[in-house]
Short mmCIF file of C-alpha atoms and ligand atoms in Angstrom, two decimals:
data_model
loop_
_atom_site.label_atom_id
_atom_site.label_comp_id
_atom_site.label_asym_id
_atom_site.label_seq_id
_atom_site.Cartn_x
_atom_site.Cartn_y
_atom_site.Cartn_z
CA MET A 23 0.00 0.00 0.00
CA SER A 24 1.22 3.49 -0.67
CA VAL A 25 -0.32 6.97 -0.51
CA VAL A 26 0.15 8.58 -3.93
CA GLU A 27 -0.50 11.94 -5.59
CA ALA A 28 -3.38 12.49 -8.03
CA ASP A 29 -1.27 11.11 -10.91
CA GLY A 30 -1.63 7.70 -9.31
CA LYS A 31 2.10 6.97 -9.10
CA THR A 32 4.15 9.67 -7.36
CA PRO A 33 4.43 8.94 -3.63
CA ALA A 34 2.69 11.54 -1.44
CA LYS A 35 4.81 13.31 1.20
CA ASP A 36 2.33 12.43 3.91
CA GLN A 37 2.08 8.67 4.37
CA SER A 38 0.57 8.93 7.87
CA LYS A 39 -2.69 7.29 6.77
CA LEU A 40 -0.74 4.05 6.78
CA ALA A 41 0.18 4.18 10.45
CA PHE A 42 1.10 0.48 10.56
CA GLY A 43 3.24 0.34 7.49
CA HIS A 44 2.86 -0.43 3.84
CA THR A 45 2.20 -4.16 4.06
CA VAL A 46 -1.24 -5.73 4.28
CA HIS A 47 -1.45 -8.25 7.13
CA PRO A 48 -4.78 -10.06 6.73
CA LEU A 49 -4.18 -12.56 9.56
CA VAL A 50 -3.70 -12.01 13.28
CA ALA A 51 -2.24 -14.22 16.02
CA GLY A 52 -0.92 -14.07 19.58
CA GLY A 53 -3.83 -12.04 20.99
CA GLY A 54 -4.09 -9.58 18.10
CA LYS A 55 -7.60 -8.71 16.94
CA THR A 56 -7.22 -6.14 14.17
CA PRO A 57 -5.77 -7.13 10.79
CA ILE A 58 -3.89 -4.48 8.81
CA ALA A 59 -5.89 -3.89 5.65
CA ALA A 60 -5.90 -1.31 2.88
CA PRO A 61 -8.27 1.59 3.60
CA THR A 62 -11.29 0.99 1.34
CA GLY A 63 -12.63 3.44 -1.22
CA ASP A 64 -9.63 5.76 -0.92
CA PRO A 65 -8.35 6.67 -4.41
CA SER A 66 -5.09 8.02 -2.96
CA ILE A 67 -4.02 4.53 -1.89
CA LYS A 68 -2.12 2.59 -4.54
CA LEU A 69 -2.06 -1.16 -4.08
CA SER A 70 0.61 -3.32 -5.62
CA ILE A 71 1.68 -6.92 -5.27
CA ARG A 72 5.11 -8.36 -4.49
CA VAL A 73 5.67 -12.04 -4.98
CA GLY A 74 7.57 -13.98 -2.32
CA PRO A 75 11.30 -14.21 -2.92
CA PRO A 76 12.81 -17.31 -4.59
CA VAL A 77 15.44 -18.97 -2.41
CA LEU A 78 17.66 -20.79 -4.95
CA GLY A 79 21.33 -19.81 -5.11
CA ARG A 80 21.13 -17.02 -2.54
CA GLY A 81 24.42 -18.08 -0.90
CA TYR A 82 26.25 -17.22 -4.12
CA MET A 83 24.60 -13.80 -4.07
CA GLU A 84 25.72 -13.16 -0.49
CA ALA A 85 29.27 -14.28 -1.33
CA VAL A 86 29.84 -11.89 -4.27
CA LEU A 87 32.51 -9.28 -3.46
CA ASP A 88 31.40 -5.68 -2.79
CA SER A 89 34.20 -4.63 -5.17
CA GLU A 90 32.52 -6.55 -8.03
CA ILE A 91 29.28 -4.65 -7.49
CA ARG A 92 31.20 -1.35 -7.37
CA ARG A 93 32.99 -2.30 -10.59
CA LEU A 94 29.62 -2.77 -12.33
CA VAL A 95 28.45 0.65 -11.11
CA ALA A 96 31.58 2.26 -12.58
CA GLU A 97 31.25 0.37 -15.88
CA GLN A 98 27.60 1.38 -16.25
CA ALA A 99 28.30 5.00 -15.27
CA ALA A 100 30.61 5.21 -18.30
CA ARG A 101 27.89 4.02 -20.72
CA THR A 102 26.08 6.38 -23.06
CA ASP A 103 22.90 4.31 -23.58
CA GLY A 104 21.12 5.24 -20.36
CA ILE A 105 21.81 2.06 -18.39
CA LYS A 106 23.04 3.39 -15.05
CA GLY A 107 22.53 1.10 -12.06
CA ARG A 108 22.95 2.40 -8.54
CA ILE A 109 23.83 0.60 -5.31
CA ASN A 110 21.11 0.61 -2.70
CA LEU A 111 23.21 1.70 0.26
CA VAL A 112 21.14 0.67 3.27
CA ALA A 113 21.51 1.20 6.99
CA TYR A 114 21.78 -2.26 8.58
CA GLN A 115 18.59 -2.75 10.61
CA SER A 116 19.37 -5.81 12.75
CA GLU A 117 21.29 -6.25 15.98
CA PRO A 118 24.79 -7.63 15.31
CA ASN A 119 24.93 -11.41 14.93
CA PRO A 120 27.15 -12.60 17.82
CA THR A 121 28.60 -15.43 15.71
CA GLY A 122 30.03 -12.88 13.25
CA LYS A 123 30.40 -15.76 10.83
CA VAL A 124 29.53 -14.10 7.52
CA HIS A 125 29.79 -10.45 8.55
CA ALA A 126 30.38 -8.27 11.61
CA THR A 127 27.97 -5.49 10.66
CA LYS A 128 26.62 -3.27 13.42
CA LYS A 129 23.20 -1.66 13.54
CA GLY A 130 23.17 1.53 11.48
CA ASP A 131 26.27 0.64 9.42
CA LYS A 132 25.79 1.50 5.73
CA VAL A 133 26.11 -1.60 3.58
CA ILE A 134 25.29 -2.70 0.03
CA GLY A 135 21.74 -4.06 -0.21
CA ARG A 136 21.42 -7.25 -2.26
CA PHE A 137 18.24 -9.12 -1.39
CA GLY A 138 14.58 -8.31 -1.84
CA LEU A 139 12.96 -6.83 -4.93
CA LYS A 140 14.56 -3.45 -4.22
CA ALA A 141 17.81 -4.71 -2.64
CA ARG A 142 16.74 -3.58 0.81
CA ILE A 143 18.53 -6.36 2.71
CA PRO A 144 22.33 -6.93 2.76
CA PHE A 145 22.75 -10.39 4.36
CA LEU A 146 20.83 -13.64 4.69
CA ASP A 147 20.71 -13.78 8.52
CA ASP A 148 19.27 -10.27 8.40
CA PHE A 149 16.83 -11.46 5.72
CA VAL A 150 15.59 -14.34 7.88
CA ALA A 151 15.26 -12.09 10.95
CA ASP A 152 13.46 -9.40 8.93
CA ALA A 153 11.02 -11.85 7.36
CA ALA A 154 10.31 -13.59 10.66
CA GLN A 155 9.59 -10.29 12.41
CA GLY A 156 7.88 -8.41 9.59
CA ASP A 157 5.88 -11.15 7.89
CA MET A 158 5.11 -13.44 10.82
CA GLY A 159 5.56 -11.46 14.04
CA ILE A 160 8.33 -13.81 15.19
CA THR A 161 11.05 -11.99 17.11
CA SER A 162 14.70 -13.11 17.30
CA PRO A 163 17.94 -11.86 18.87
CA LEU A 164 18.60 -9.93 15.63
CA ARG A 165 15.13 -8.34 15.62
CA PRO A 166 13.95 -8.51 19.24
CA LYS A 167 11.02 -6.05 19.07
CA GLU A 168 7.43 -6.75 18.05
CA ILE A 169 6.52 -4.30 15.29
CA PRO A 170 3.77 -1.74 16.07
CA ASN A 171 0.27 -3.09 15.51
CA PRO A 172 -3.27 -1.69 15.74
CA ASP A 173 -3.89 -3.49 19.04
CA GLY A 174 -0.81 -1.96 20.69
CA LEU A 175 0.55 -5.37 21.66
CA THR A 176 4.21 -5.30 22.67
CA ASP A 177 4.56 -9.05 23.09
CA ASP A 178 2.71 -12.13 21.94
CA ALA A 179 1.53 -15.42 23.42
CA LYS A 180 5.19 -16.42 23.76
CA PRO A 181 6.85 -13.83 26.03
CA GLY A 182 10.37 -12.73 25.18
CA VAL A 183 12.23 -13.51 21.99
CA ASP A 184 10.49 -16.18 19.92
CA LEU A 185 13.31 -17.65 17.85
CA GLY A 186 16.74 -18.53 19.30
CA LEU A 187 20.02 -17.49 17.68
CA GLU A 188 20.96 -21.04 16.69
CA SER A 189 17.63 -21.62 15.00
CA LEU A 190 17.92 -18.32 13.13
CA ASN A 191 21.46 -19.10 11.96
CA LEU A 192 20.45 -22.59 10.83
CA ARG A 193 17.70 -21.07 8.69
CA ALA A 194 20.17 -18.60 7.17
CA ASP A 195 22.64 -21.44 6.49
CA TYR A 196 19.90 -23.52 4.89
CA ILE A 197 19.23 -20.71 2.42
CA ARG A 198 22.98 -20.19 1.87
CA LEU A 199 23.42 -23.83 0.92
CA ILE A 200 20.70 -24.16 -1.73
CA ALA A 201 22.59 -24.43 -5.01
CA ILE A 202 22.06 -22.71 -8.31
CA PRO A 203 20.31 -25.49 -10.26
CA ARG A 204 22.39 -26.97 -13.10
CA ARG A 205 21.81 -25.30 -16.43
CA PRO A 206 22.39 -27.99 -19.05
CA GLY A 207 20.39 -26.22 -21.77
CA LEU A 208 22.60 -23.11 -22.21
CA THR A 209 24.06 -22.52 -25.69
CA THR A 210 27.00 -20.41 -26.84
CA ARG A 211 24.86 -18.65 -29.44
CA GLY A 212 22.23 -17.89 -26.76
CA ALA A 213 24.92 -16.36 -24.53
CA GLU A 214 26.16 -14.20 -27.44
CA LEU A 215 22.66 -12.87 -28.06
CA PHE A 216 22.14 -12.28 -24.32
CA ALA A 217 25.22 -10.06 -24.44
CA SER A 218 24.54 -8.33 -27.77
CA THR A 219 20.99 -7.33 -26.75
CA LYS A 220 22.49 -5.89 -23.50
CA CYS A 221 20.58 -8.21 -21.17
CA GLY A 222 23.92 -9.11 -19.62
CA VAL A 223 24.75 -5.51 -18.72
CA CYS A 224 22.18 -5.68 -15.91
CA HIS A 225 21.82 -9.46 -15.61
CA ALA A 226 25.58 -9.86 -14.99
CA SER A 227 27.24 -13.24 -14.58
CA GLY A 228 30.69 -14.53 -13.69
CA LEU A 229 31.01 -12.30 -10.61
CA ALA A 230 33.90 -13.07 -8.24
CA THR A 231 33.04 -14.14 -4.70
CA ARG A 232 34.83 -13.39 -1.44
CA PRO A 233 37.88 -15.63 -0.89
CA ASP A 234 37.05 -15.59 2.85
CA TYR A 235 33.36 -16.53 2.54
CA PRO A 236 32.83 -19.08 5.33
CA ILE A 237 31.25 -21.70 3.04
CA ALA A 238 34.32 -23.01 1.22
CA LEU A 239 32.40 -24.20 -1.88
CA LEU A 240 31.20 -20.66 -2.53
CA ALA A 241 34.48 -18.89 -1.70
CA GLY A 242 36.76 -17.52 -4.41
CA ILE A 243 34.68 -18.68 -7.37
CA LYS A 244 32.84 -16.99 -10.25
CA ALA A 245 29.12 -16.87 -9.52
CA ASP A 246 26.63 -16.90 -12.38
CA VAL A 247 23.97 -14.93 -10.56
CA TYR A 248 22.70 -12.98 -13.60
CA THR A 249 22.21 -9.81 -11.58
CA ASP A 250 24.30 -6.69 -10.96
CA PHE A 251 22.54 -6.19 -7.57
CA LEU A 252 21.84 -2.62 -8.73
CA LEU A 253 18.72 -0.51 -8.78
CA HIS A 254 17.47 0.58 -12.19
CA ASP A 255 14.77 3.03 -13.15
CA MET A 256 12.31 0.68 -14.86
CA GLY A 257 9.85 3.40 -15.85
CA ASP A 258 6.29 4.43 -15.03
CA GLU A 259 4.59 1.19 -15.99
CA LEU A 260 6.43 -0.94 -13.42
CA ALA A 261 6.41 1.77 -10.70
CA ASP A 262 4.74 0.92 -7.39
CA GLY A 263 4.33 4.34 -5.75
CA LEU A 264 6.33 3.43 -2.65
CA PRO A 265 8.35 6.38 -1.25
CA ALA A 266 12.15 6.19 -0.93
CA GLY A 267 13.08 5.34 2.64
CA GLU A 268 10.85 2.25 2.73
CA ASP A 269 13.36 0.23 0.71
CA GLY A 270 16.58 2.05 1.49
CA GLU A 271 17.35 4.55 -1.26
CA ALA A 272 15.13 2.87 -3.89
CA THR A 273 12.52 5.15 -5.41
CA TYR A 274 9.04 4.18 -6.56
CA ARG A 275 10.35 3.46 -10.07
CA ASP A 276 13.46 1.51 -9.08
CA TRP A 277 13.83 -2.26 -9.05
CA ARG A 278 16.92 -4.35 -8.43
CA THR A 279 17.87 -6.44 -11.47
CA ALA A 280 16.13 -9.76 -10.88
CA PRO A 281 18.69 -12.57 -10.50
CA LEU A 282 17.94 -15.06 -13.26
CA ILE A 283 18.44 -18.17 -11.15
CA GLY A 284 16.13 -21.18 -11.44
CA LEU A 285 14.18 -19.33 -14.08
CA ARG A 286 13.36 -22.58 -15.83
CA PHE A 287 11.18 -23.53 -12.85
CA MET A 288 9.15 -20.31 -12.92
CA LYS A 289 5.80 -19.74 -14.60
CA ASN A 290 5.26 -16.04 -13.86
CA TYR A 291 7.75 -13.20 -13.92
CA LEU A 292 8.49 -9.66 -12.62
CA HIS A 293 7.92 -8.33 -9.10
CA ASP A 294 4.15 -8.80 -9.16
CA SER A 295 4.14 -11.80 -11.52
CA ARG A 296 2.34 -9.80 -14.21
CA ALA A 297 4.26 -11.52 -17.04
CA HIS A 298 3.28 -15.05 -17.97
CA SER A 299 6.15 -15.83 -20.34
CA VAL A 300 9.76 -14.75 -20.69
CA GLU A 301 8.87 -12.93 -23.91
CA GLU A 302 6.19 -10.97 -22.08
CA ALA A 303 8.63 -10.20 -19.24
CA ILE A 304 11.14 -8.79 -21.74
CA ALA A 305 8.50 -6.65 -23.48
CA MET A 306 7.46 -5.22 -20.09
CA HIS A 307 11.01 -3.95 -19.49
CA LYS A 308 10.15 -1.21 -21.98
CA GLY A 309 8.34 1.80 -20.58
CA THR A 310 8.32 5.55 -20.08
CA GLY A 311 11.74 6.37 -18.68
CA SER A 312 12.91 2.76 -18.39
CA GLU A 313 16.66 2.17 -18.57
CA ALA A 314 15.95 -1.14 -20.33
CA SER A 315 13.91 0.20 -23.27
CA GLY A 316 16.87 0.10 -25.67
CA SER A 317 17.61 -3.51 -24.78
CA VAL A 318 13.99 -4.46 -25.57
CA ASP A 319 14.28 -2.73 -28.96
CA LEU A 320 17.39 -4.80 -29.72
CA PHE A 321 15.58 -7.99 -28.70
CA GLN A 322 12.54 -7.16 -30.82
CA ALA A 323 14.74 -6.45 -33.85
CA LEU A 324 16.25 -9.97 -33.79
CA SER A 325 15.44 -12.43 -36.57
CA PRO A 326 12.86 -15.09 -35.62
CA THR A 327 15.64 -17.70 -35.29
CA ASP A 328 17.82 -15.51 -33.05
CA SER A 329 14.84 -14.46 -30.98
CA ALA A 330 13.91 -18.11 -30.39
CA THR A 331 17.55 -18.92 -29.48
CA LEU A 332 17.70 -16.09 -26.93
CA LEU A 333 14.36 -17.05 -25.37
CA ALA A 334 15.49 -20.69 -25.12
CA PHE A 335 18.71 -19.51 -23.40
CA VAL A 336 16.82 -17.44 -20.81
CA GLU A 337 14.28 -20.22 -20.25
CA ALA A 338 17.17 -22.62 -19.54
CA LEU A 339 18.72 -20.47 -16.78
C1 LIG B 17 18.46 -1.89 -17.33
C2 LIG B 17 18.68 -3.18 -16.74
C3 LIG B 17 18.05 -4.39 -17.41
C4 LIG B 17 18.22 -4.84 -18.70
C5 LIG B 17 19.02 -4.20 -19.82
C6 LIG B 17 17.46 -6.07 -18.80
N1 LIG B 17 16.87 -6.35 -17.60
FE1 LIG B 17 15.74 -7.98 -17.17
N2 LIG B 17 15.23 -7.16 -15.38
C7 LIG B 17 15.73 -5.97 -14.88
C8 LIG B 17 15.01 -5.65 -13.67
C9 LIG B 17 15.25 -4.43 -12.80
C10 LIG B 17 14.07 -6.67 -13.46
C11 LIG B 17 13.01 -6.74 -12.36
C12 LIG B 17 11.78 -5.91 -12.78
C13 LIG B 17 10.54 -6.17 -11.96
O1 LIG B 17 10.51 -7.12 -11.19
O2 LIG B 17 9.58 -5.41 -12.10
C14 LIG B 17 14.24 -7.62 -14.56
C15 LIG B 17 13.52 -8.80 -14.69
C16 LIG B 17 13.74 -9.74 -15.70
C17 LIG B 17 13.06 -11.01 -15.80
C18 LIG B 17 12.05 -11.57 -14.79
C19 LIG B 17 12.75 -12.37 -13.74
C20 LIG B 17 11.90 -12.76 -12.57
O3 LIG B 17 12.47 -13.29 -11.61
O4 LIG B 17 10.68 -12.50 -12.56
C21 LIG B 17 13.52 -11.64 -16.93
C22 LIG B 17 13.12 -13.01 -17.44
C23 LIG B 17 14.47 -10.74 -17.54
N3 LIG B 17 14.59 -9.60 -16.77
C24 LIG B 17 15.15 -11.00 -18.72
C25 LIG B 17 15.85 -10.01 -19.44
C26 LIG B 17 16.33 -10.19 -20.80
C27 LIG B 17 16.19 -11.46 -21.60
C28 LIG B 17 16.91 -9.00 -21.15
C29 LIG B 17 17.47 -8.64 -22.50
C30 LIG B 17 16.57 -8.65 -23.62
C31 LIG B 17 16.83 -8.12 -20.00
N4 LIG B 17 16.17 -8.75 -18.99
C32 LIG B 17 17.36 -6.82 -19.94
C33 LIG B 17 16.74 -5.22 -15.42
C34 LIG B 17 17.19 -5.34 -16.72
#
């Protein structure tokens, strides 16, 4: 949910109508009585959908070096075709993880966001803690506070912190260890077309990972994540009206390049699953002000054979 201006897309300065945040919570538990719903019949409220995040290959994404992401920013800044990704520099929201295994970030530190549709979250333990607290009302040592709710409850049916540190870290490790599925169907010609139509500028692969990443299999390798982790202006048509500040520095028109991992298992595409085929997803990259419009033009100018080869490549990722 977002409060927008009369144009239906620009975020309004005053978001106070949404006192309990931008996310609809239709269910209640632990003594709560009042679900969080969108105000009805209010034309200033824009509703948009976000699909749940895929979990495949996320360890590789956490392991990629910050310097690789910065390199991509610099390379794109030098381009003249309008593709200019930006890092979502976010203030770390969790308490420090006492194990310090993957990172020793402290609350408030500015770090590169990588996860979530707008790269709001930098690390996977933070992701688990954020999702547990925000989506399910489950507190943990990283996120010990119940979030404000219409019933003013400060604790639930289980007093104190709900999820122990070990349990939280095991969940993060589980997500870290899910592999990128094998991609036996990739062709050299498909990869060439992926590069020549500029898909690979944003959907970057072969990114170097940290040599000191604590999971040895993911340390010091090249990760084919098919994302640059950067925010791109994707134009009016994909905009969701959410003000900057809700997702770090991301504006209402920005989306992080979707990692193309496990794409061959997906049936719907884009942040709200509005596209029902890869071809549709590509076409929807084009829009008023979208950085990807030129890439779509290149795709649509391909011969039928090349177009089919590129689609088969993407569908095999
Ligand atoms: C300017 C950067 C940019 C370029 C160029 C680009 N993309 Fe994307 N792509 C994105 C972003 C950002 C998203 C997420 C948009 C959203 O969710 O609304 C995305 C999403 C996708 C998705 C959907 C993935 C999912 O998980 O739902 C596919 C498929 C895709 N792109 C393929 C391509 C192909 C093929 C090309 C080349 C023809 C291409 N993209 C060019 C930035 C780019």
